[in-house]
PDB file of C-alpha atoms and ligand atoms in Angstrom:
ATOM      1  CA  MET G  25     122.296  -2.882  20.475  1.00  0.00           C
ATOM      2  CA  ASN G  26     123.495   0.085  18.129  1.00  0.00           C
ATOM      3  CA  VAL G  27     119.832   1.507  17.641  1.00  0.00           C
ATOM      4  CA  ASN G  28     121.969   2.774  13.977  1.00  0.00           C
ATOM      5  CA  ILE G  29     121.729  -0.097  11.920  1.00  0.00           C
ATOM      6  CA  ILE G  30     123.398   2.100   9.265  1.00  0.00           C
ATOM      7  CA  GLU G  31     125.889   5.094   9.980  1.00  0.00           C
ATOM      8  CA  LEU G  32     127.738   7.191   7.024  1.00  0.00           C
ATOM      9  CA  GLN G  33     130.336   9.808   7.835  1.00  0.00           C
ATOM     10  CA  GLU G  34     131.256  12.781   5.563  1.00  0.00           C
ATOM     11  CA  VAL G  35     131.043  10.193   2.851  1.00  0.00           C
ATOM     12  CA  MET G  36     132.316  11.355  -0.362  1.00  0.00           C
ATOM     13  CA  LYS G  37     132.752   9.556  -3.994  1.00  0.00           C
ATOM     14  CA  SER G  38     134.021  10.925  -7.017  1.00  0.00           C
ATOM     15  CA  TYR G  39     133.817   9.410 -10.820  1.00  0.00           C
ATOM     16  CA  GLY G  40     136.342  11.169 -12.497  1.00  0.00           C
ATOM     17  CA  ALA G  41     136.050  15.114 -12.107  1.00  0.00           C
ATOM     18  CA  LYS G  42     132.654  14.076 -10.653  1.00  0.00           C
ATOM     19  CA  LEU G  43     132.078  14.223  -7.554  1.00  0.00           C
ATOM     20  CA  ALA G  44     128.818  12.594  -6.835  1.00  0.00           C
ATOM     21  CA  VAL G  45     128.612  12.178  -3.249  1.00  0.00           C
ATOM     22  CA  ASP G  46     129.626  15.191  -1.113  1.00  0.00           C
ATOM     23  CA  ARG G  47     130.045  14.643   2.730  1.00  0.00           C
ATOM     24  CA  LEU G  48     127.434  12.803   3.384  1.00  0.00           C
ATOM     25  CA  SER G  49     126.487  11.871   6.715  1.00  0.00           C
ATOM     26  CA  LEU G  50     123.597  10.102   7.374  1.00  0.00           C
ATOM     27  CA  GLU G  51     122.354   7.654  10.112  1.00  0.00           C
ATOM     28  CA  VAL G  52     119.465   4.974   9.481  1.00  0.00           C
ATOM     29  CA  ARG G  53     118.078   3.486  12.813  1.00  0.00           C
ATOM     30  CA  ARG G  54     117.568  -0.626  12.854  1.00  0.00           C
ATOM     31  CA  GLY G  55     113.470  -1.446  12.317  1.00  0.00           C
ATOM     32  CA  GLU G  56     112.514   1.613  10.351  1.00  0.00           C
ATOM     33  CA  ILE G  57     111.686   2.115   6.869  1.00  0.00           C
ATOM     34  CA  PHE G  58     114.249   5.366   5.263  1.00  0.00           C
ATOM     35  CA  ALA G  59     113.123   6.864   1.962  1.00  0.00           C
ATOM     36  CA  PHE G  60     115.998   8.087  -0.089  1.00  0.00           C
ATOM     37  CA  LEU G  61     115.111  10.582  -2.056  1.00  0.00           C
ATOM     38  CA  GLY G  62     116.484  13.448  -4.827  1.00  0.00           C
ATOM     39  CA  PRO G  63     116.495  14.426  -8.161  1.00  0.00           C
ATOM     40  CA  ASN G  64     117.945  11.929 -11.482  1.00  0.00           C
ATOM     41  CA  GLY G  65     121.650  12.261 -10.883  1.00  0.00           C
ATOM     42  CA  ALA G  66     121.623  13.263  -6.893  1.00  0.00           C
ATOM     43  CA  GLY G  67     123.653  10.527  -5.804  1.00  0.00           C
ATOM     44  CA  LYS G  68     121.202   7.705  -4.603  1.00  0.00           C
ATOM     45  CA  THR G  69     122.789   4.711  -6.576  1.00  0.00           C
ATOM     46  CA  THR G  70     126.064   5.813  -5.638  1.00  0.00           C
ATOM     47  CA  THR G  71     125.106   6.415  -2.035  1.00  0.00           C
ATOM     48  CA  ILE G  72     122.825   2.669  -1.873  1.00  0.00           C
ATOM     49  CA  LYS G  73     125.910   0.819  -4.085  1.00  0.00           C
ATOM     50  CA  LEU G  74     128.383   2.966  -0.826  1.00  0.00           C
ATOM     51  CA  ILE G  75     126.704   0.579   1.434  1.00  0.00           C
ATOM     52  CA  ALA G  76     125.924  -2.212  -0.754  1.00  0.00           C
ATOM     53  CA  GLY G  77     129.759  -2.549  -0.583  1.00  0.00           C
ATOM     54  CA  LEU G  78     129.842  -2.291  -3.932  1.00  0.00           C
ATOM     55  CA  LEU G  79     131.707   1.178  -4.829  1.00  0.00           C
ATOM     56  CA  GLN G  80     134.372   2.244  -2.285  1.00  0.00           C
ATOM     57  CA  ALA G  81     134.358   5.572  -0.594  1.00  0.00           C
ATOM     58  CA  ASP G  82     136.890   8.281  -1.582  1.00  0.00           C
ATOM     59  CA  HIS G  83     136.315   9.601   2.141  1.00  0.00           C
ATOM     60  CA  GLY G  84     134.785   8.565   5.460  1.00  0.00           C
ATOM     61  CA  GLN G  85     133.189   5.601   7.095  1.00  0.00           C
ATOM     62  CA  LEU G  86     130.315   3.513   6.499  1.00  0.00           C
ATOM     63  CA  ARG G  87     129.032   1.267   9.021  1.00  0.00           C
ATOM     64  CA  ILE G  88     126.312  -1.026   8.909  1.00  0.00           C
ATOM     65  CA  SER G  89     125.084  -2.661  12.199  1.00  0.00           C
ATOM     66  CA  GLY G  90     128.741  -0.801  13.894  1.00  0.00           C
ATOM     67  CA  GLN G  91     130.821  -2.861  11.179  1.00  0.00           C
ATOM     68  CA  ASP G  92     133.169  -1.124   8.637  1.00  0.00           C
ATOM     69  CA  VAL G  93     131.674  -1.485   4.952  1.00  0.00           C
ATOM     70  CA  SER G  94     135.183  -1.824   3.377  1.00  0.00           C
ATOM     71  CA  ARG G  95     137.067  -3.343   6.341  1.00  0.00           C
ATOM     72  CA  ASP G  96     134.445  -6.110   7.125  1.00  0.00           C
ATOM     73  CA  GLY G  97     132.716  -6.659   3.412  1.00  0.00           C
ATOM     74  CA  LEU G  98     132.010  -9.999   4.236  1.00  0.00           C
ATOM     75  CA  ALA G  99     130.451  -9.996   7.213  1.00  0.00           C
ATOM     76  CA  VAL G 100     128.537  -7.105   6.269  1.00  0.00           C
ATOM     77  CA  ARG G 101     126.946  -8.724   3.232  1.00  0.00           C
ATOM     78  CA  SER G 102     125.269 -11.318   4.905  1.00  0.00           C
ATOM     79  CA  ARG G 103     123.290  -9.655   7.120  1.00  0.00           C
ATOM     80  CA  MET G 104     121.796  -7.548   4.280  1.00  0.00           C
ATOM     81  CA  ALA G 105     120.444  -8.005   0.754  1.00  0.00           C
ATOM     82  CA  TYR G 106     120.691  -5.343  -2.247  1.00  0.00           C
ATOM     83  CA  VAL G 107     118.416  -5.141  -4.802  1.00  0.00           C
ATOM     84  CA  PRO G 108     119.792  -3.109  -7.937  1.00  0.00           C
ATOM     85  CA  ASP G 109     117.061  -1.039  -9.881  1.00  0.00           C
ATOM     86  CA  GLN G 110     117.709  -3.512 -12.630  1.00  0.00           C
ATOM     87  CA  PRO G 111     116.943  -6.738 -11.809  1.00  0.00           C
ATOM     88  CA  PHE G 112     119.275  -9.429 -12.799  1.00  0.00           C
ATOM     89  CA  VAL G 113     118.221 -12.703 -12.625  1.00  0.00           C
ATOM     90  CA  TYR G 114     120.195 -15.818 -15.111  1.00  0.00           C
ATOM     91  CA  GLU G 115     118.598 -15.697 -17.984  1.00  0.00           C
ATOM     92  CA  LYS G 116     118.698 -19.630 -18.330  1.00  0.00           C
ATOM     93  CA  LEU G 117     117.436 -20.938 -15.059  1.00  0.00           C
ATOM     94  CA  THR G 118     114.033 -21.061 -13.944  1.00  0.00           C
ATOM     95  CA  GLY G 119     112.996 -19.130 -11.059  1.00  0.00           C
ATOM     96  CA  ARG G 120     113.124 -21.394  -8.480  1.00  0.00           C
ATOM     97  CA  GLU G 121     116.249 -22.420  -9.908  1.00  0.00           C
ATOM     98  CA  PHE G 122     117.764 -19.085  -9.187  1.00  0.00           C
ATOM     99  CA  LEU G 123     116.224 -18.624  -5.548  1.00  0.00           C
ATOM    100  CA  GLU G 124     118.087 -22.397  -5.071  1.00  0.00           C
ATOM    101  CA  PHE G 125     121.014 -20.799  -6.156  1.00  0.00           C
ATOM    102  CA  VAL G 126     120.961 -18.004  -3.717  1.00  0.00           C
ATOM    103  CA  ARG G 127     119.625 -20.265  -1.102  1.00  0.00           C
ATOM    104  CA  GLU G 128     122.940 -22.226  -1.220  1.00  0.00           C
ATOM    105  CA  MET G 129     124.948 -19.158  -1.439  1.00  0.00           C
ATOM    106  CA  TYR G 130     123.388 -17.533   1.584  1.00  0.00           C
ATOM    107  CA  ARG G 131     123.824 -21.088   3.209  1.00  0.00           C
ATOM    108  CA  VAL G 132     119.670 -20.818   4.238  1.00  0.00           C
ATOM    109  CA  PRO G 133     118.831 -24.633   5.097  1.00  0.00           C
ATOM    110  CA  ALA G 134     116.552 -26.594   2.383  1.00  0.00           C
ATOM    111  CA  GLU G 135     113.392 -26.722   4.656  1.00  0.00           C
ATOM    112  CA  VAL G 136     113.222 -23.098   5.949  1.00  0.00           C
ATOM    113  CA  ALA G 137     113.804 -21.995   2.385  1.00  0.00           C
ATOM    114  CA  ARG G 138     111.196 -23.699   0.809  1.00  0.00           C
ATOM    115  CA  GLU G 139     108.779 -22.626   3.607  1.00  0.00           C
ATOM    116  CA  ARG G 140     109.846 -19.089   2.821  1.00  0.00           C
ATOM    117  CA  ILE G 141     109.729 -19.217  -0.954  1.00  0.00           C
ATOM    118  CA  ALA G 142     105.980 -20.687  -0.653  1.00  0.00           C
ATOM    119  CA  VAL G 143     104.719 -17.735   1.150  1.00  0.00           C
ATOM    120  CA  PHE G 144     106.481 -15.273  -1.375  1.00  0.00           C
ATOM    121  CA  ALA G 145     105.233 -17.498  -4.352  1.00  0.00           C
ATOM    122  CA  ARG G 146     101.713 -16.817  -2.614  1.00  0.00           C
ATOM    123  CA  GLN G 147     102.177 -13.364  -1.486  1.00  0.00           C
ATOM    124  CA  LEU G 148     103.583 -12.121  -4.961  1.00  0.00           C
ATOM    125  CA  ASP G 149     101.593 -14.197  -7.003  1.00  0.00           C
ATOM    126  CA  MET G 150     104.769 -16.315  -8.925  1.00  0.00           C
ATOM    127  CA  GLY G 151     103.224 -19.534  -8.755  1.00  0.00           C
ATOM    128  CA  SER G 152     102.390 -20.047 -11.911  1.00  0.00           C
ATOM    129  CA  TYR G 153     105.993 -19.389 -13.568  1.00  0.00           C
ATOM    130  CA  LEU G 154     108.101 -19.684 -10.805  1.00  0.00           C
ATOM    131  CA  ASP G 155     109.365 -23.374 -13.223  1.00  0.00           C
ATOM    132  CA  GLN G 156     109.508 -21.616 -16.495  1.00  0.00           C
ATOM    133  CA  LEU G 157     112.737 -19.780 -17.561  1.00  0.00           C
ATOM    134  CA  CYS G 158     113.824 -16.562 -16.387  1.00  0.00           C
ATOM    135  CA  GLU G 159     114.303 -15.360 -20.228  1.00  0.00           C
ATOM    136  CA  SER G 160     110.625 -15.626 -20.465  1.00  0.00           C
ATOM    137  CA  TYR G 161     110.068 -13.136 -17.851  1.00  0.00           C
ATOM    138  CA  SER G 162     108.285  -9.638 -18.086  1.00  0.00           C
ATOM    139  CA  HIS G 163     110.617  -6.626 -15.766  1.00  0.00           C
ATOM    140  CA  GLY G 164     108.164  -6.861 -12.918  1.00  0.00           C
ATOM    141  CA  MET G 165     108.217 -10.575 -13.154  1.00  0.00           C
ATOM    142  CA  LYS G 166     111.849 -10.508 -12.891  1.00  0.00           C
ATOM    143  CA  GLN G 167     112.011  -7.499 -10.480  1.00  0.00           C
ATOM    144  CA  LYS G 168     109.564 -10.334  -7.868  1.00  0.00           C
ATOM    145  CA  VAL G 169     111.593 -13.147  -7.995  1.00  0.00           C
ATOM    146  CA  VAL G 170     114.663 -10.881  -7.707  1.00  0.00           C
ATOM    147  CA  LEU G 171     112.835  -9.655  -4.156  1.00  0.00           C
ATOM    148  CA  ALA G 172     112.129 -12.857  -3.346  1.00  0.00           C
ATOM    149  CA  ALA G 173     115.748 -13.964  -3.324  1.00  0.00           C
ATOM    150  CA  ALA G 174     116.956 -10.693  -1.750  1.00  0.00           C
ATOM    151  CA  LEU G 175     114.724 -11.919   1.445  1.00  0.00           C
ATOM    152  CA  LEU G 176     115.546 -15.537   1.264  1.00  0.00           C
ATOM    153  CA  HIS G 177     118.150 -15.262   4.412  1.00  0.00           C
ATOM    154  CA  ASP G 178     116.092 -13.033   6.035  1.00  0.00           C
ATOM    155  CA  PRO G 179     118.467 -10.046   6.087  1.00  0.00           C
ATOM    156  CA  GLU G 180     118.251  -6.877   8.968  1.00  0.00           C
ATOM    157  CA  LEU G 181     118.714  -4.854   6.034  1.00  0.00           C
ATOM    158  CA  LEU G 182     117.199  -4.725   3.023  1.00  0.00           C
ATOM    159  CA  VAL G 183     118.731  -1.654   0.569  1.00  0.00           C
ATOM    160  CA  ILE G 184     116.827  -1.497  -2.630  1.00  0.00           C
ATOM    161  CA  ASP G 185     116.724   0.989  -5.169  1.00  0.00           C
ATOM    162  CA  GLU G 186     113.381   1.818  -6.884  1.00  0.00           C
ATOM    163  CA  PRO G 187     111.767  -1.044  -5.600  1.00  0.00           C
ATOM    164  CA  MET G 188     107.929  -0.045  -7.286  1.00  0.00           C
ATOM    165  CA  VAL G 189     109.203   0.905 -10.594  1.00  0.00           C
ATOM    166  CA  GLY G 190     107.529  -1.692 -13.303  1.00  0.00           C
ATOM    167  CA  LEU G 191     105.282  -3.122 -10.338  1.00  0.00           C
ATOM    168  CA  ASP G 192     101.337  -3.256 -11.144  1.00  0.00           C
ATOM    169  CA  PRO G 193      99.302  -1.671  -8.060  1.00  0.00           C
ATOM    170  CA  ARG G 194      98.430  -4.703  -6.748  1.00  0.00           C
ATOM    171  CA  THR G 195     102.153  -5.900  -5.591  1.00  0.00           C
ATOM    172  CA  VAL G 196     103.102  -2.502  -5.003  1.00  0.00           C
ATOM    173  CA  ARG G 197     100.302  -2.819  -2.142  1.00  0.00           C
ATOM    174  CA  VAL G 198     101.694  -6.093  -1.576  1.00  0.00           C
ATOM    175  CA  VAL G 199     105.452  -5.187  -1.394  1.00  0.00           C
ATOM    176  CA  LYS G 200     104.533  -2.122   0.583  1.00  0.00           C
ATOM    177  CA  ASN G 201     102.820  -4.268   3.024  1.00  0.00           C
ATOM    178  CA  LEU G 202     106.099  -6.722   3.087  1.00  0.00           C
ATOM    179  CA  PHE G 203     108.218  -4.253   3.931  1.00  0.00           C
ATOM    180  CA  VAL G 204     106.242  -2.395   6.745  1.00  0.00           C
ATOM    181  CA  GLU G 205     105.866  -5.790   8.250  1.00  0.00           C
ATOM    182  CA  ARG G 206     110.011  -6.406   7.899  1.00  0.00           C
ATOM    183  CA  ALA G 207     109.827  -2.963  10.167  1.00  0.00           C
ATOM    184  CA  ARG G 208     107.606  -3.898  12.675  1.00  0.00           C
ATOM    185  CA  SER G 209     110.046  -7.065  12.934  1.00  0.00           C
ATOM    186  CA  GLY G 210     112.771  -4.872  13.881  1.00  0.00           C
ATOM    187  CA  ARG G 211     114.585  -5.415  10.390  1.00  0.00           C
ATOM    188  CA  THR G 212     114.992  -2.332   8.357  1.00  0.00           C
ATOM    189  CA  VAL G 213     114.385  -0.883   4.708  1.00  0.00           C
ATOM    190  CA  PHE G 214     116.633   1.435   3.169  1.00  0.00           C
ATOM    191  CA  MET G 215     115.489   2.261  -0.496  1.00  0.00           C
ATOM    192  CA  SER G 216     115.628   4.969  -3.014  1.00  0.00           C
ATOM    193  CA  THR G 217     112.151   6.409  -4.907  1.00  0.00           C
ATOM    194  CA  HIS G 218     111.507   8.896  -7.077  1.00  0.00           C
ATOM    195  CA  THR G 219     107.527   7.856  -6.164  1.00  0.00           C
ATOM    196  CA  LEU G 220     106.699  10.306  -3.406  1.00  0.00           C
ATOM    197  CA  ALA G 221     103.646   8.639  -2.770  1.00  0.00           C
ATOM    198  CA  ILE G 222     105.218   5.605  -1.603  1.00  0.00           C
ATOM    199  CA  ALA G 223     107.778   7.659   0.757  1.00  0.00           C
ATOM    200  CA  GLU G 224     104.971   9.190   2.181  1.00  0.00           C
ATOM    201  CA  ALA G 225     102.879   6.199   2.817  1.00  0.00           C
ATOM    202  CA  VAL G 226     105.714   3.953   4.343  1.00  0.00           C
ATOM    203  CA  ALA G 227     108.742   6.010   5.137  1.00  0.00           C
ATOM    204  CA  ASP G 228     109.586   6.484   8.829  1.00  0.00           C
ATOM    205  CA  ARG G 229     111.928   8.467   7.836  1.00  0.00           C
ATOM    206  CA  ILE G 230     112.842  10.442   4.624  1.00  0.00           C
ATOM    207  CA  GLY G 231     116.036  11.630   3.798  1.00  0.00           C
ATOM    208  CA  ILE G 232     116.676  14.372   0.524  1.00  0.00           C
ATOM    209  CA  ILE G 233     119.683  14.205  -1.697  1.00  0.00           C
ATOM    210  CA  HIS G 234     120.937  16.937  -4.191  1.00  0.00           C
ATOM    211  CA  GLN G 235     123.972  17.054  -5.793  1.00  0.00           C
ATOM    212  CA  GLY G 236     125.487  14.569  -4.201  1.00  0.00           C
ATOM    213  CA  ARG G 237     124.357  16.204  -0.567  1.00  0.00           C
ATOM    214  CA  LEU G 238     121.821  15.408   2.140  1.00  0.00           C
ATOM    215  CA  VAL G 239     119.749  18.555   1.917  1.00  0.00           C
ATOM    216  CA  THR G 240     117.095  17.114   4.442  1.00  0.00           C
ATOM    217  CA  VAL G 241     116.096  14.048   6.977  1.00  0.00           C
ATOM    218  CA  GLY G 242     113.264  13.559   9.137  1.00  0.00           C
ATOM    219  CA  THR G 243     109.534  12.244   9.615  1.00  0.00           C
ATOM    220  CA  PHE G 244     107.566  13.437   7.190  1.00  0.00           C
ATOM    221  CA  ALA G 245     105.898  15.423   9.914  1.00  0.00           C
ATOM    222  CA  GLU G 246     108.995  17.322  10.551  1.00  0.00           C
ATOM    223  CA  LEU G 247     110.043  18.123   6.780  1.00  0.00           C
ATOM    224  CA  GLN G 248     106.589  19.935   6.965  1.00  0.00           C
ATOM    225  CA  ALA G 249     107.167  21.781   9.786  1.00  0.00           C
ATOM    226  CA  MET G 250     110.755  22.881   8.366  1.00  0.00           C
ATOM    227  CA  GLN G 251     109.837  23.611   5.003  1.00  0.00           C
ATOM    228  CA  MET G 252     106.173  24.963   6.161  1.00  0.00           C
ATOM    229  CA  GLN G 253     104.874  22.786   3.296  1.00  0.00           C
ATOM    230  CA  SER G 254     102.242  20.532   3.495  1.00  0.00           C
ATOM    231  CA  SER G 255     102.905  17.979   0.313  1.00  0.00           C
ATOM    232  CA  LEU G 256     106.186  16.316  -0.247  1.00  0.00           C
ATOM    233  CA  GLU G 257     106.088  17.261  -3.511  1.00  0.00           C
ATOM    234  CA  GLU G 258     106.541  20.671  -2.392  1.00  0.00           C
ATOM    235  CA  ILE G 259     109.060  20.117   0.089  1.00  0.00           C
ATOM    236  CA  PHE G 260     111.183  17.719  -2.631  1.00  0.00           C
ATOM    237  CA  LEU G 261     110.628  20.379  -5.279  1.00  0.00           C
ATOM    238  CA  GLN G 262     111.840  23.530  -2.826  1.00  0.00           C
ATOM    239  CA  LEU G 263     114.958  21.459  -1.306  1.00  0.00           C
ATOM    240  CA  THR G 264     115.663  20.436  -4.398  1.00  0.00           C
ATOM    241  CA  ALA G 265     115.976  23.988  -6.893  1.00  0.00           C
ATOM    242  CA  GLU G 266     118.360  24.512  -8.598  1.00  0.00           C
ATOM    243  CA  PRO G 267     120.088  28.033  -8.209  1.00  0.00           C
ATOM    244  CA  ARG G 268     118.563  29.274 -11.572  1.00  0.00           C
ATOM    245  CA  ASP G 269     115.248  28.107 -10.471  1.00  0.00           C
ATOM    246  CA  GLU G 270     115.249  29.855  -8.031  1.00  0.00           C
ATOM    247  CA  GLN G 271     115.567  33.210  -9.953  1.00  0.00           C
ATOM    248  CA  ILE G 272     112.620  32.521 -11.821  1.00  0.00           C
TER     249      ILE G 272
HETATM  250  P1  ATP Y   6     119.148   8.797 -10.974  1.00  0.00           P
HETATM  251  O1  ATP Y   6     117.589   9.132 -10.109  1.00  0.00           O
HETATM  252  O2  ATP Y   6     118.721   9.397 -12.290  1.00  0.00           O
HETATM  253  O3  ATP Y   6     118.850   7.396 -11.092  1.00  0.00           O
HETATM  254  P2  ATP Y   6     120.702   8.781  -9.071  1.00  0.00           P
HETATM  255  O4  ATP Y   6     120.538   9.845  -8.012  1.00  0.00           O
HETATM  256  O5  ATP Y   6     120.616   7.298  -8.343  1.00  0.00           O
HETATM  257  O6  ATP Y   6     120.157   9.243  -9.964  1.00  0.00           O
HETATM  258  P3  ATP Y   6     123.937   8.531  -9.426  1.00  0.00           P
HETATM  259  O7  ATP Y   6     123.581   7.432 -10.095  1.00  0.00           O
HETATM  260  O8  ATP Y   6     124.094   7.964  -8.171  1.00  0.00           O
HETATM  261  O9  ATP Y   6     122.332   9.356  -9.224  1.00  0.00           O
HETATM  262  O10 ATP Y   6     124.691   9.502  -9.932  1.00  0.00           O
HETATM  263  C1  ATP Y   6     125.133  10.752  -9.322  1.00  0.00           C
HETATM  264  C2  ATP Y   6     125.984  11.387 -10.316  1.00  0.00           C
HETATM  265  O11 ATP Y   6     126.992  10.831 -10.692  1.00  0.00           O
HETATM  266  C3  ATP Y   6     125.379  11.754 -11.778  1.00  0.00           C
HETATM  267  O12 ATP Y   6     126.186  13.099 -12.002  1.00  0.00           O
HETATM  268  C4  ATP Y   6     126.143  10.521 -12.705  1.00  0.00           C
HETATM  269  O13 ATP Y   6     126.272  11.251 -13.543  1.00  0.00           O
HETATM  270  C5  ATP Y   6     127.524  10.346 -12.409  1.00  0.00           C
HETATM  271  N1  ATP Y   6     127.972   8.790 -11.873  1.00  0.00           N
HETATM  272  C6  ATP Y   6     126.981   7.670 -11.789  1.00  0.00           C
HETATM  273  N2  ATP Y   6     127.690   6.589 -12.554  1.00  0.00           N
HETATM  274  C7  ATP Y   6     128.894   7.110 -12.808  1.00  0.00           C
HETATM  275  C8  ATP Y   6     129.827   6.390 -13.513  1.00  0.00           C
HETATM  276  N3  ATP Y   6     129.852   4.956 -13.717  1.00  0.00           N
HETATM  277  N4  ATP Y   6     130.405   6.911 -14.069  1.00  0.00           N
HETATM  278  C9  ATP Y   6     130.507   8.438 -14.483  1.00  0.00           C
HETATM  279  N5  ATP Y   6     129.853   9.452 -13.559  1.00  0.00           N
HETATM  280  C10 ATP Y   6     128.902   8.671 -12.787  1.00  0.00           C
END
C-alpha cells in the first residue's frame, strides 16, 4: 500500500490574476497528523479545497490514496471527509436528523451509525442538544455536530480547516485526543490551524505555506534544527516574514 495518502505535485491555483497556490508539492503519510500552517491569505483553505475536490487545480496533480482527485472524484470523496472552517448544518433539522441524513448519504449501516453517534455524543458532550433544531446551536455546538458527521463513515482521511476555533478548552482536548486515536489506528488527519500550540502538541509533521508556496515541511524537531529556533512561533515568524520585514 502507498505510504502517502495525499500527494500533491506542482499544484497551482489562481483566482483571476491572484496566484493563491504556487507549484505546491507535498506528501502526507498514512496515519499521521499533519498541521498546515501559514499566515492569512497564504493559500491554506485553497489547498484544502483542492484536496477535497471542491476546486480544480489549474496545473499539477493531486492524488488521494493513489487516485486522481479530478478524475476519480467520487471514489476519493467516499474515503475522506472535509470539514470547512465555517460549520454547515441544516438549520431546520435536529443534530440527530442531520447525522441521519449524512449516514444515508454515506450508506453507513444504521446500527453502526447508532453506536458511533452514541460515542460521539458522549465524547463531545452533545447529548443534551442533539434532538434540538440546529438553528438553536451555538458555533461550537454546530462544529461538534459537523465533526461527528464527518467521522460517521470513519474516513481514511480527515481534512479539516481550523478545527479548534470556537471550541471550549475541554472540547479542544477531546478533539485532540480523537485525532491522536485516529492516527494511531492508521487514519490520517490533515488540518490547517493558526493555533501553533496545537500543531506543536499533536502534529507528527508540520508544513508552512507562505504566499502560496510551501516554505518548509518536517517534524517539529526537524524544523527546530533547520531554523535553529526552539519555538514554533519563532520558526513560523522567520519563515513567513514579508521581504519588507527582513529589511527592518
Ligand atoms: P486565512 O488564514 O486568512 O484563512 P488562507 O491561507 O486560508 O487564509 P486562502 O483563503 O487560501 O488563504 O486565500 C489565498 C489567496 O487567495 C488570498 O490572497 C485570497 O485573497 C485569495 N482568494 C481566496 N479565495 C478567493 C476567491 N474566491 N476569489 C478571489 N481570491 C480568492
